[in-house]
């Protein structure tokens, strides 16, 4: 599995495009807010010849979902997320205004609910959804056992570890903000866990 990381919007949020040799792909947390970010995203998808099969959200805080409507409109895939976070969709305009921002597009509803243990497939690859409530009630982590990595959204920022620290120490963690890390590093270095 190949991984492309974008940093989008003013917060900045990591958006991931995962794809394999079949050119089927998933998008995780498309936080693209500005037009140039959307163009950069489109250029990458086009240049690589990718077909987006899933739009996954780790959680539905507005900074992680700015680009949901754009991806749905451009590629015909609806957001997949945990139902417990659905209320954040209605809250997005208010949240944005608190930061002096106006949403450029109306937030789209969840197209498919994901649950703990669900398997998301694309090409020859698969991800397991792991429900880790805390940062938000519906926070999900996406785990690729075959590739030894997880896409954690913001759960490690909050110190949520009971379900994740059982993973192998060498598991690479691709967070919602900042640089990749590992389960082993988080266990030993994250101040939330001391």
Coordinates of N, CA, C and O in Angstrom, one line a residue:
X1 N 0.8 -1.2 0.0 CA 0.0 0.0 0.0 C 0.9 1.2 0.0 O 1.9 1.3 0.7
X2 N 0.5 2.2 -0.8 CA 1.3 3.5 -0.9 C 0.4 4.5 -0.1 O -0.8 4.5 -0.1
X3 N 1.1 5.5 0.4 CA 0.5 6.5 1.3 C 1.0 7.9 0.8 O 2.2 8.2 0.8
X4 N 0.0 8.7 0.5 CA 0.3 10.1 0.2 C -0.3 11.0 1.3 O -1.5 10.9 1.6
X5 N 0.5 11.8 1.9 CA 0.0 12.7 3.0 C 0.0 14.2 2.5 O 1.0 14.6 2.0
X6 N -1.1 14.8 2.7 CA -1.3 16.2 2.4 C -1.5 16.9 3.8 O -2.1 16.3 4.6
X7 N -1.0 18.2 3.9 CA -1.4 19.0 5.0 C -2.3 20.1 4.5 O -1.9 20.9 3.6
X8 N -3.6 20.1 5.0 CA -4.5 21.0 4.5 C -5.1 21.9 5.6 O -5.2 21.5 6.7
X9 N -5.5 23.1 5.2 CA -6.2 24.1 6.0 C -5.3 24.7 7.0 O -4.2 24.4 7.2
X10 N -5.9 25.7 7.7 CA -5.2 26.5 8.7 C -4.8 25.8 10.0 O -4.2 26.4 10.8
X11 N -5.2 24.6 10.2 CA -5.0 24.0 11.5 C -3.7 23.2 11.7 O -3.3 23.1 12.8
X12 N -2.9 22.7 10.8 CA -3.3 22.0 9.6 C -3.6 20.5 9.8 O -3.0 20.0 10.7
X13 N -4.5 20.0 9.0 CA -4.9 18.6 9.1 C -4.2 17.7 8.1 O -4.0 18.2 7.0
X14 N -3.8 16.6 8.5 CA -3.3 15.6 7.6 C -4.5 14.9 6.9 O -5.4 14.3 7.5
X15 N -4.4 14.9 5.6 CA -5.3 14.1 4.7 C -4.4 13.1 4.1 O -3.3 13.3 3.6
X16 N -4.9 11.8 4.1 CA -4.2 10.7 3.5 C -4.9 10.1 2.3 O -6.1 9.9 2.4
X17 N -4.2 9.8 1.3 CA -4.7 9.0 0.1 C -3.9 7.7 0.2 O -2.6 7.7 0.1
X18 N -4.6 6.6 0.3 CA -4.0 5.3 0.3 C -4.4 4.6 -1.0 O -5.5 4.6 -1.4
X19 N -3.4 3.9 -1.6 CA -3.7 3.3 -2.9 C -2.7 2.1 -3.0 O -1.7 2.0 -2.4
X20 N -3.0 1.2 -3.9 CA -2.1 0.1 -4.2 C -2.0 -0.1 -5.7 O -2.3 0.8 -6.5
X21 N -1.4 -1.2 -6.1 CA -1.1 -1.5 -7.5 C -2.3 -1.5 -8.4 O -2.1 -1.4 -9.6
X22 N -3.5 -1.7 -7.8 CA -4.7 -1.7 -8.7 C -5.2 -0.3 -9.0 O -6.1 -0.1 -9.8
X23 N -4.6 0.7 -8.4 CA -5.0 2.2 -8.5 C -6.3 2.5 -7.8 O -6.9 3.5 -8.0
X24 N -6.9 1.5 -7.0 CA -8.0 1.8 -6.2 C -7.5 2.5 -5.0 O -6.4 2.2 -4.5
X25 N -8.3 3.5 -4.4 CA -7.8 4.3 -3.3 C -8.9 4.6 -2.3 O -10.1 4.5 -2.6
X26 N -8.4 5.0 -1.1 CA -9.3 5.6 -0.1 C -8.7 6.9 0.3 O -7.5 7.1 0.2
X27 N -9.6 7.8 0.7 CA -9.2 9.1 1.2 C -9.6 9.2 2.7 O -10.7 8.8 3.0
X28 N -8.7 9.6 3.5 CA -9.0 9.7 5.0 C -8.8 11.2 5.3 O -7.8 11.8 5.1
X29 N -9.9 11.8 5.9 CA -9.9 13.1 6.4 C -9.5 14.2 5.4 O -8.5 14.9 5.6
X30 N -10.4 14.4 4.4 CA -10.0 15.4 3.4 C -10.3 16.8 3.9 O -11.4 17.4 3.7
X31 N -9.3 17.4 4.6 CA -9.5 18.7 5.2 C -9.3 19.9 4.3 O -9.1 21.0 4.7
X32 N -9.3 19.6 2.9 CA -9.0 20.7 2.0 C -10.0 21.8 2.1 O -11.2 21.6 1.9
X33 N -9.6 23.0 2.4 CA -10.4 24.2 2.6 C -10.3 25.2 1.5 O -11.3 25.7 1.0
X34 N -9.1 25.5 1.1 CA -8.8 26.5 0.1 C -8.8 25.8 -1.3 O -8.5 24.6 -1.5
X35 N -9.2 26.7 -2.3 CA -9.3 26.2 -3.7 C -7.9 25.5 -4.2 O -7.9 24.5 -4.9
X36 N -6.8 26.2 -3.8 CA -5.5 25.6 -4.3 C -5.3 24.2 -3.7 O -4.6 23.4 -4.3
X37 N -5.8 24.0 -2.5 CA -5.6 22.7 -1.9 C -6.5 21.6 -2.7 O -6.0 20.5 -2.9
X38 N -7.7 22.0 -3.0 CA -8.5 21.1 -3.8 C -7.9 20.8 -5.2 O -7.9 19.7 -5.6
X39 N -7.3 21.8 -5.8 CA -6.6 21.6 -7.1 C -5.4 20.7 -6.9 O -5.1 19.8 -7.8
X40 N -4.6 20.9 -5.9 CA -3.5 20.0 -5.6 C -3.9 18.6 -5.4 O -3.3 17.6 -5.9
X41 N -5.0 18.4 -4.7 CA -5.6 17.0 -4.5 C -6.0 16.4 -5.8 O -5.6 15.3 -6.1
X42 N -6.8 17.2 -6.6 CA -7.2 16.7 -7.9 C -6.1 16.3 -8.8 O -6.1 15.3 -9.5
X43 N -5.1 17.1 -8.8 CA -3.9 16.9 -9.7 C -3.2 15.6 -9.3 O -2.9 14.8 -10.2
X44 N -3.1 15.3 -8.0 CA -2.4 14.1 -7.6 C -3.3 12.9 -8.0 O -2.8 11.9 -8.6
X45 N -4.6 12.9 -7.8 CA -5.5 11.8 -8.1 C -5.4 11.5 -9.6 O -5.3 10.4 -10.1
X46 N -5.5 12.6 -10.4 CA -5.4 12.5 -11.8 C -4.1 11.9 -12.3 O -4.0 11.0 -13.2
X47 N -3.0 12.5 -11.8 CA -1.7 12.1 -12.2 C -1.4 10.6 -12.0 O -0.8 9.9 -12.7
X48 N -1.9 10.1 -10.8 CA -1.7 8.7 -10.5 C -2.7 7.8 -11.1 O -2.6 6.6 -11.0
X49 N -3.8 8.4 -11.7 CA -4.8 7.6 -12.3 C -5.6 6.8 -11.3 O -6.0 5.6 -11.5
X50 N -5.9 7.4 -10.1 CA -6.6 6.7 -9.0 C -8.1 6.7 -9.1 O -8.7 7.7 -9.6
X51 N -8.7 5.7 -8.6 CA -10.2 5.6 -8.5 C -10.5 5.5 -7.0 O -10.1 4.6 -6.3
X52 N -11.1 6.6 -6.5 CA -11.4 6.6 -5.1 C -12.6 5.8 -4.8 O -13.7 6.0 -5.3
X53 N -12.4 4.8 -3.9 CA -13.5 3.8 -3.6 C -14.2 4.2 -2.2 O -15.3 3.8 -2.0
X54 N -13.5 4.9 -1.3 CA -14.0 5.2 0.0 C -13.5 6.6 0.4 O -12.3 6.9 0.2
X55 N -14.4 7.3 1.1 CA -14.0 8.5 1.8 C -14.3 8.3 3.3 O -15.4 8.1 3.7
X56 N -13.2 8.2 4.0 CA -13.2 7.8 5.4 C -12.9 9.0 6.3 O -12.0 9.7 6.0
X57 N -13.7 9.2 7.4 CA -13.4 10.2 8.4 C -13.0 9.5 9.7 O -13.7 8.6 10.1
X58 N -11.9 9.9 10.3 CA -11.6 9.4 11.6 C -12.5 9.9 12.7 O -12.8 9.3 13.6
X59 N -13.0 11.2 12.5 CA -14.0 11.8 13.3 C -14.6 13.0 12.5 O -14.0 13.3 11.5
X60 N -15.6 13.6 13.0 CA -16.3 14.6 12.2 C -16.1 16.0 12.7 O -17.0 16.9 12.5
X61 N -15.0 16.3 13.4 CA -14.7 17.7 13.7 C -14.5 18.5 12.4 O -13.9 17.9 11.4
X62 N -14.9 19.7 12.3 CA -15.0 20.5 11.1 C -13.7 20.5 10.3 O -13.6 20.5 9.1
X63 N -12.5 20.6 11.1 CA -11.2 20.7 10.4 C -10.9 19.5 9.6 O -10.1 19.6 8.6
X64 N -11.4 18.4 10.0 CA -11.2 17.1 9.3 C -12.1 16.8 8.1 O -11.9 15.9 7.4
X65 N -13.2 17.6 8.0 CA -14.3 17.4 7.1 C -14.5 18.5 6.1 O -15.4 18.4 5.3
X66 N -13.6 19.5 6.1 CA -13.8 20.7 5.2 C -14.0 20.2 3.7 O -14.8 20.7 3.0
X67 N -13.3 19.2 3.3 CA -13.3 18.7 1.9 C -14.3 17.6 1.6 O -14.3 17.1 0.5
X68 N -15.1 17.2 2.6 CA -16.0 16.0 2.3 C -16.9 16.3 1.1 O -17.1 15.5 0.3
X69 N -17.5 17.5 1.1 CA -18.5 17.9 0.1 C -17.8 17.9 -1.3 O -18.3 17.4 -2.3
X70 N -16.6 18.4 -1.3 CA -15.8 18.5 -2.5 C -15.5 17.1 -3.1 O -15.7 16.8 -4.2
X71 N -15.0 16.2 -2.2 CA -14.7 14.9 -2.6 C -15.9 14.1 -3.1 O -15.9 13.4 -4.1
X72 N -17.0 14.3 -2.4 CA -18.2 13.6 -2.8 C -18.7 14.1 -4.1 O -19.1 13.3 -5.0
X73 N -18.7 15.4 -4.4 CA -19.1 16.0 -5.6 C -18.2 15.6 -6.8 O -18.6 15.2 -7.9
X74 N -16.9 15.7 -6.5 CA -15.9 15.4 -7.6 C -15.7 13.9 -7.9 O -15.5 13.6 -9.1
X75 N -15.9 13.0 -6.9 CA -15.5 11.6 -7.2 C -16.7 10.7 -6.9 O -16.5 9.5 -7.0
X76 N -17.8 11.2 -6.4 CA -19.0 10.4 -6.3 C -19.0 9.4 -5.1 O -19.6 8.3 -5.2
X77 N -18.2 9.7 -4.1 CA -18.1 8.8 -2.9 C -18.6 9.6 -1.7 O -18.2 10.8 -1.5
X78 N -19.5 9.0 -0.9 CA -20.0 9.7 0.3 C -19.1 9.3 1.5 O -18.5 8.3 1.5
X79 N -19.2 10.2 2.5 CA -18.4 10.0 3.7 C -18.8 8.8 4.5 O -20.0 8.5 4.6
X80 N -17.8 8.1 5.0 CA -18.1 7.0 5.9 C -17.5 7.3 7.3 O -16.3 7.7 7.4
X81 N -18.3 7.2 8.3 CA -17.9 7.5 9.7 C -18.8 6.8 10.7 O -19.7 6.2 10.3
X82 N -18.4 7.0 12.0 CA -19.2 6.4 13.0 C -20.4 7.3 13.3 O -20.4 8.5 13.4
X83 N -21.6 6.6 13.5 CA -22.8 7.4 13.8 C -22.8 8.3 15.0 O -23.4 9.3 15.0
X84 N -22.0 7.9 16.0 CA -21.9 8.7 17.2 C -21.4 10.1 17.0 O -21.6 11.0 17.8
X85 N -20.7 10.3 15.9 CA -20.2 11.7 15.5 C -21.1 12.5 14.6 O -20.8 13.6 14.3
X86 N -22.3 11.9 14.3 CA -23.1 12.6 13.3 C -23.6 14.0 13.7 O -23.7 14.9 12.8
X87 N -23.7 14.2 15.0 CA -24.2 15.5 15.4 C -23.2 16.6 15.1 O -23.6 17.8 15.0
X88 N -21.9 16.3 14.9 CA -20.9 17.3 14.5 C -21.2 17.9 13.2 O -20.8 19.0 12.9
X89 N -21.9 17.2 12.3 CA -22.2 17.8 10.9 C -23.1 19.0 11.1 O -22.8 20.0 10.5
X90 N -24.1 18.9 11.9 CA -24.9 20.1 12.2 C -24.2 21.2 12.9 O -24.5 22.4 12.7
X91 N -23.2 20.8 13.7 CA -22.4 21.8 14.5 C -21.3 22.5 13.7 O -20.8 23.5 14.1
X92 N -21.0 22.0 12.5 CA -19.9 22.5 11.8 C -19.9 24.0 11.4 O -18.9 24.7 11.6
X93 N -21.1 24.5 11.0 CA -21.1 25.9 10.7 C -20.8 26.8 12.0 O -20.1 27.8 11.9
X94 N -21.4 26.4 13.1 CA -21.2 27.1 14.3 C -19.7 27.0 14.8 O -19.1 28.0 15.2
X95 N -19.2 25.8 14.7 CA -17.8 25.6 15.1 C -16.9 26.5 14.2 O -16.0 27.1 14.7
X96 N -17.1 26.5 12.9 CA -16.3 27.3 12.0 C -16.4 28.8 12.4 O -15.4 29.5 12.4
X97 N -17.6 29.3 12.6 CA -17.8 30.7 13.0 C -17.0 31.1 14.3 O -16.5 32.2 14.4
X98 N -16.9 30.1 15.2 CA -16.1 30.4 16.4 C -14.7 30.7 16.1 O -14.0 31.3 16.9
X99 N -14.2 30.2 15.0 CA -12.8 30.4 14.6 C -12.7 31.5 13.5 O -11.7 31.7 12.9
X100 N -13.8 32.2 13.3 CA -13.8 33.3 12.3 C -13.9 32.8 10.8 O -13.5 33.5 9.9
X101 N -14.3 31.6 10.6 CA -14.4 31.0 9.3 C -15.8 30.8 8.8 O -16.7 30.6 9.6
X102 N -16.0 30.8 7.5 CA -17.3 30.5 6.9 C -17.1 29.2 6.1 O -16.1 29.2 5.3
X103 N -18.0 28.3 6.3 CA -17.9 27.1 5.5 C -18.2 27.4 4.0 O -19.2 28.1 3.7
X104 N -17.4 26.9 3.1 CA -17.6 27.2 1.7 C -18.6 26.3 1.1 O -19.2 26.7 0.1
X105 N -18.9 25.2 1.7 CA -19.9 24.2 1.2 C -20.7 23.7 2.3 O -20.2 23.5 3.4
X106 N -22.0 23.4 2.1 CA -22.8 22.8 3.1 C -22.3 21.5 3.5 O -22.0 20.6 2.6
X107 N -22.2 21.2 4.8 CA -21.7 19.8 5.2 C -22.6 18.7 4.7 O -23.8 18.9 4.7
X108 N -22.0 17.7 4.2 CA -22.7 16.5 3.7 C -23.0 15.5 4.8 O -22.2 15.4 5.7
X109 N -24.2 14.8 4.7 CA -24.4 13.8 5.7 C -23.5 12.6 5.5 O -22.9 12.4 4.5
X110 N -23.5 11.8 6.5 CA -22.7 10.5 6.4 C -23.4 9.6 5.4 O -24.7 9.5 5.5
X111 N -22.7 9.0 4.5 CA -23.3 8.1 3.5 C -23.4 6.7 4.0 O -24.2 5.9 3.6
X112 N -22.4 6.3 4.9 CA -22.4 5.0 5.4 C -21.8 5.0 6.8 O -20.8 5.6 7.1
X113 N -22.5 4.3 7.8 CA -22.0 4.2 9.1 C -21.0 3.1 9.2 O -21.2 2.0 8.7
X114 N -19.9 3.4 9.9 CA -18.9 2.4 10.2 C -18.9 2.0 11.7 O -19.3 2.9 12.5
X115 N -18.6 0.8 11.9 CA -18.7 0.2 13.3 C -17.3 -0.4 13.6 O -16.6 -0.8 12.8
X116 N -17.1 -0.6 14.9 CA -15.9 -1.3 15.4 C -15.8 -2.6 14.7 O -16.7 -3.4 14.7
X117 N -14.6 -2.9 14.1 CA -14.4 -4.2 13.5 C -14.7 -4.2 12.0 O -14.4 -5.2 11.3
X118 N -15.4 -3.2 11.5 CA -15.7 -3.2 10.0 C -14.4 -3.2 9.2 O -13.4 -2.7 9.6
X119 N -14.5 -3.9 8.1 CA -13.3 -4.0 7.2 C -13.6 -3.2 5.9 O -14.7 -3.4 5.3
X120 N -12.7 -2.3 5.6 CA -12.9 -1.5 4.4 C -11.9 -2.0 3.4 O -10.7 -2.1 3.7
X121 N -12.3 -2.4 2.2 CA -11.5 -2.9 1.2 C -11.3 -2.0 0.0 O -12.3 -1.3 -0.4
X122 N -10.1 -2.0 -0.6 CA -9.9 -1.2 -1.9 C -8.7 -2.0 -2.5 O -7.7 -2.3 -1.9
X123 N -8.9 -2.3 -3.8 CA -7.9 -3.0 -4.5 C -7.6 -4.3 -3.8 O -8.5 -5.1 -3.4
X124 N -6.3 -4.6 -3.5 CA -5.8 -5.7 -2.8 C -5.5 -5.4 -1.3 O -4.9 -6.2 -0.6
X125 N -6.0 -4.2 -0.9 CA -5.7 -3.8 0.5 C -7.0 -3.7 1.3 O -8.1 -3.7 0.8
X126 N -6.8 -3.7 2.7 CA -7.9 -3.6 3.6 C -7.5 -2.9 4.8 O -6.3 -2.9 5.3
X127 N -8.5 -2.2 5.4 CA -8.3 -1.5 6.7 C -9.4 -2.0 7.6 O -10.5 -2.3 7.2
X128 N -9.0 -2.1 8.9 CA -10.0 -2.4 9.9 C -10.3 -1.1 10.7 O -9.4 -0.4 11.1
X129 N -11.6 -0.9 10.9 CA -12.1 0.3 11.7 C -12.0 -0.1 13.2 O -12.6 -1.2 13.6
X130 N -11.4 0.7 14.0 CA -11.3 0.4 15.5 C -12.0 1.7 16.1 O -11.5 2.8 15.9
X131 N -13.0 1.4 16.9 CA -13.7 2.5 17.6 C -13.0 2.9 18.8 O -12.8 2.0 19.7
X132 N -12.6 4.1 19.0 CA -11.9 4.6 20.1 C -12.5 5.9 20.6 O -11.9 7.0 20.4
X133 N -13.6 5.9 21.2 CA -14.3 7.1 21.7 C -13.5 7.8 22.7 O -12.7 7.2 23.5
X134 N -13.5 9.1 22.7 CA -12.8 9.9 23.7 C -12.6 11.3 23.1 O -13.1 12.3 23.6
X135 N -11.8 11.4 22.1 CA -11.6 12.7 21.4 C -12.9 13.2 20.9 O -13.3 14.4 21.0
X136 N -13.7 12.3 20.4 CA -15.1 12.5 20.0 C -15.8 11.2 20.2 O -15.1 10.1 20.3
X137 N -17.1 11.2 20.4 CA -17.8 9.9 20.7 C -17.6 8.8 19.6 O -17.7 7.6 19.8
X138 N -17.4 9.3 18.3 CA -17.3 8.4 17.2 C -16.0 8.2 16.6 O -15.8 7.8 15.5
X139 N -14.9 8.6 17.3 CA -13.6 8.5 16.8 C -13.3 7.1 16.3 O -13.5 6.1 17.1
X140 N -12.7 7.0 15.1 CA -12.3 5.7 14.5 C -10.8 5.8 14.2 O -10.3 6.9 13.7
X141 N -10.1 4.7 14.3 CA -8.8 4.5 13.8 C -8.9 3.5 12.7 O -9.6 2.5 12.8
X142 N -8.1 3.6 11.7 CA -8.1 2.7 10.6 C -6.7 1.9 10.6 O -5.7 2.6 10.5
X143 N -6.8 0.6 10.7 CA -5.6 -0.2 10.9 C -5.4 -1.1 9.7 O -6.2 -1.9 9.3
X144 N -4.1 -1.0 9.2 CA -3.7 -2.0 8.2 C -2.7 -2.9 8.8 O -1.5 -2.6 9.0
X145 N -3.2 -4.1 9.1 CA -2.3 -5.1 9.7 C -1.2 -5.5 8.8 O 0.0 -5.6 9.1
X146 N -1.5 -5.7 7.5 CA -0.6 -6.1 6.5 C 0.6 -5.1 6.3 O 1.7 -5.5 6.0
X147 N 0.2 -3.8 6.4 CA 1.2 -2.8 6.2 C 1.8 -2.2 7.6 O 2.7 -1.3 7.5
X148 N 1.3 -2.7 8.7 CA 1.8 -2.4 10.0 C 1.7 -0.9 10.3 O 2.6 -0.2 10.8
X149 N 0.5 -0.3 10.0 CA 0.2 1.1 10.3 C -1.2 1.4 10.6 O -2.1 0.6 10.3
X150 N -1.4 2.5 11.3 CA -2.7 3.0 11.6 C -2.8 4.4 11.3 O -1.9 5.2 11.2
X151 N -4.1 4.8 11.0 CA -4.4 6.2 10.7 C -5.3 6.6 11.9 O -6.4 6.2 12.0
X152 N -4.7 7.5 12.8 CA -5.3 7.6 14.1 C -6.2 8.9 14.3 O -6.7 9.0 15.4
X153 N -6.3 9.7 13.3 CA -7.0 11.0 13.6 C -6.4 11.7 14.8 O -5.2 11.8 14.9
X154 N -7.2 12.1 15.7 CA -6.7 12.9 16.9 C -6.7 12.1 18.2 O -6.5 12.7 19.2
X155 N -6.9 10.8 18.1 CA -7.0 10.1 19.4 C -5.7 10.1 20.3 O -5.8 10.1 21.5
X156 N -4.5 10.0 19.6 CA -3.3 10.0 20.4 C -3.1 11.4 21.1 O -2.4 11.4 22.1
X157 N -3.5 12.4 20.5 CA -3.4 13.7 21.1 C -4.1 13.8 22.5 O -3.7 14.4 23.4
X158 N -5.2 13.0 22.5 CA -6.0 13.0 23.7 C -5.6 11.9 24.7 O -6.2 11.8 25.8
X159 N -4.6 11.1 24.4 CA -4.2 10.1 25.3 C -5.0 8.9 25.4 O -5.1 8.2 26.4
X160 N -5.7 8.5 24.3 CA -6.5 7.3 24.3 C -5.7 6.2 23.8 O -5.3 6.2 22.7
X161 N -5.4 5.2 24.7 CA -4.4 4.2 24.3 C -4.8 2.8 24.5 O -4.2 1.9 24.0
X162 N -5.8 2.5 25.3 CA -6.1 1.1 25.7 C -6.3 0.2 24.5 O -5.8 -0.9 24.6
X163 N -6.9 0.6 23.5 CA -7.2 -0.2 22.3 C -6.0 -0.2 21.3 O -5.9 -1.1 20.5
X164 N -5.2 0.8 21.4 CA -4.1 0.9 20.4 C -2.7 0.4 20.9 O -1.9 -0.1 20.2
X165 N -2.5 0.5 22.2 CA -1.2 0.1 22.8 C -1.0 -1.4 22.8 O 0.1 -1.9 23.1
X166 N -2.0 -2.1 22.4 CA -1.9 -3.6 22.3 C -1.3 -4.0 20.9 O -0.9 -5.1 20.7
X167 N -1.3 -3.0 20.0 CA -0.7 -3.2 18.7 C 0.8 -3.3 18.8 O 1.4 -2.8 19.7
X168 N 1.5 -3.9 17.8 CA 2.9 -4.1 17.9 C 3.6 -2.7 18.0 O 3.2 -1.7 17.4
X169 N 4.7 -2.6 18.8 CA 5.4 -1.4 19.0 C 5.9 -0.7 17.7 O 5.9 0.5 17.6
X170 N 6.2 -1.5 16.7 CA 6.7 -1.0 15.5 C 5.6 -0.4 14.5 O 5.9 0.1 13.4
X171 N 4.3 -0.6 14.9 CA 3.2 -0.1 14.1 C 3.4 1.4 13.9 O 3.5 2.2 14.8
X172 N 3.4 1.8 12.6 CA 3.5 3.3 12.3 C 2.2 3.9 12.5 O 1.1 3.4 12.1
X173 N 2.2 5.1 13.1 CA 1.0 5.9 13.4 C 1.0 7.1 12.5 O 1.9 7.9 12.6
X174 N 0.0 7.2 11.7 CA -0.2 8.4 10.8 C -1.3 9.2 11.5 O -2.5 8.9 11.4
X175 N -0.9 10.3 12.2 CA -1.9 11.1 13.0 C -2.7 12.1 12.2 O -2.3 12.4 11.0
X176 N -3.7 12.7 12.8 CA -4.5 13.7 12.2 C -3.7 15.0 12.1 O -4.1 15.9 11.2
X177 N -2.7 15.3 12.9 CA -1.9 16.5 12.8 C -0.5 16.1 13.1 O -0.2 15.2 14.0
X178 N 0.5 16.7 12.4 CA 1.9 16.4 12.7 C 2.4 15.2 11.9 O 1.8 14.6 11.1
X179 N 3.7 14.9 12.3 CA 4.5 13.9 11.6 C 4.1 12.5 12.1 O 3.6 12.3 13.2
X180 N 4.4 11.5 11.2 CA 4.1 10.1 11.6 C 5.0 9.7 12.8 O 6.1 10.3 13.1
X181 N 4.5 8.8 13.6 CA 5.2 8.3 14.8 C 5.0 6.8 14.8 O 4.8 6.2 13.8
X182 N 5.2 6.2 16.0 CA 4.9 4.7 16.1 C 4.3 4.5 17.5 O 4.3 5.3 18.4
X183 N 3.7 3.3 17.6 CA 3.1 2.9 18.9 C 4.1 2.9 20.0 O 3.9 3.4 21.1
X184 N 5.3 2.3 19.7 CA 6.4 2.3 20.7 C 6.8 3.7 21.1 O 6.9 3.9 22.3
X185 N 6.9 4.6 20.2 CA 7.3 6.0 20.6 C 6.2 6.7 21.4 O 6.5 7.4 22.4
X186 N 5.0 6.4 21.0 CA 3.9 7.1 21.8 C 3.8 6.5 23.2 O 3.6 7.3 24.2
X187 N 4.1 5.2 23.3 CA 4.1 4.6 24.7 C 5.1 5.2 25.6 O 5.0 5.5 26.8
X188 N 6.3 5.5 25.0 CA 7.4 6.0 25.8 C 7.5 7.5 25.9 O 8.0 8.0 26.9
X189 N 7.0 8.2 24.8 CA 7.3 9.7 24.8 C 6.1 10.6 24.9 O 6.3 11.8 25.1
X190 N 4.9 10.1 24.7 CA 3.7 11.0 24.6 C 3.4 11.5 26.1 O 3.1 10.6 26.9
X191 N 3.4 12.8 26.3 CA 3.2 13.3 27.7 C 1.8 12.9 28.2 O 1.6 12.9 29.4
X192 N 0.8 12.6 27.3 CA -0.5 12.3 27.8 C -0.5 10.9 28.5 O -1.5 10.6 29.2
X193 N 0.5 10.1 28.3 CA 0.5 8.8 28.8 C 1.4 8.6 30.0 O 1.7 7.5 30.5
X194 N 2.0 9.7 30.6 CA 2.9 9.6 31.7 C 2.1 9.7 33.0 O 1.2 10.3 33.2

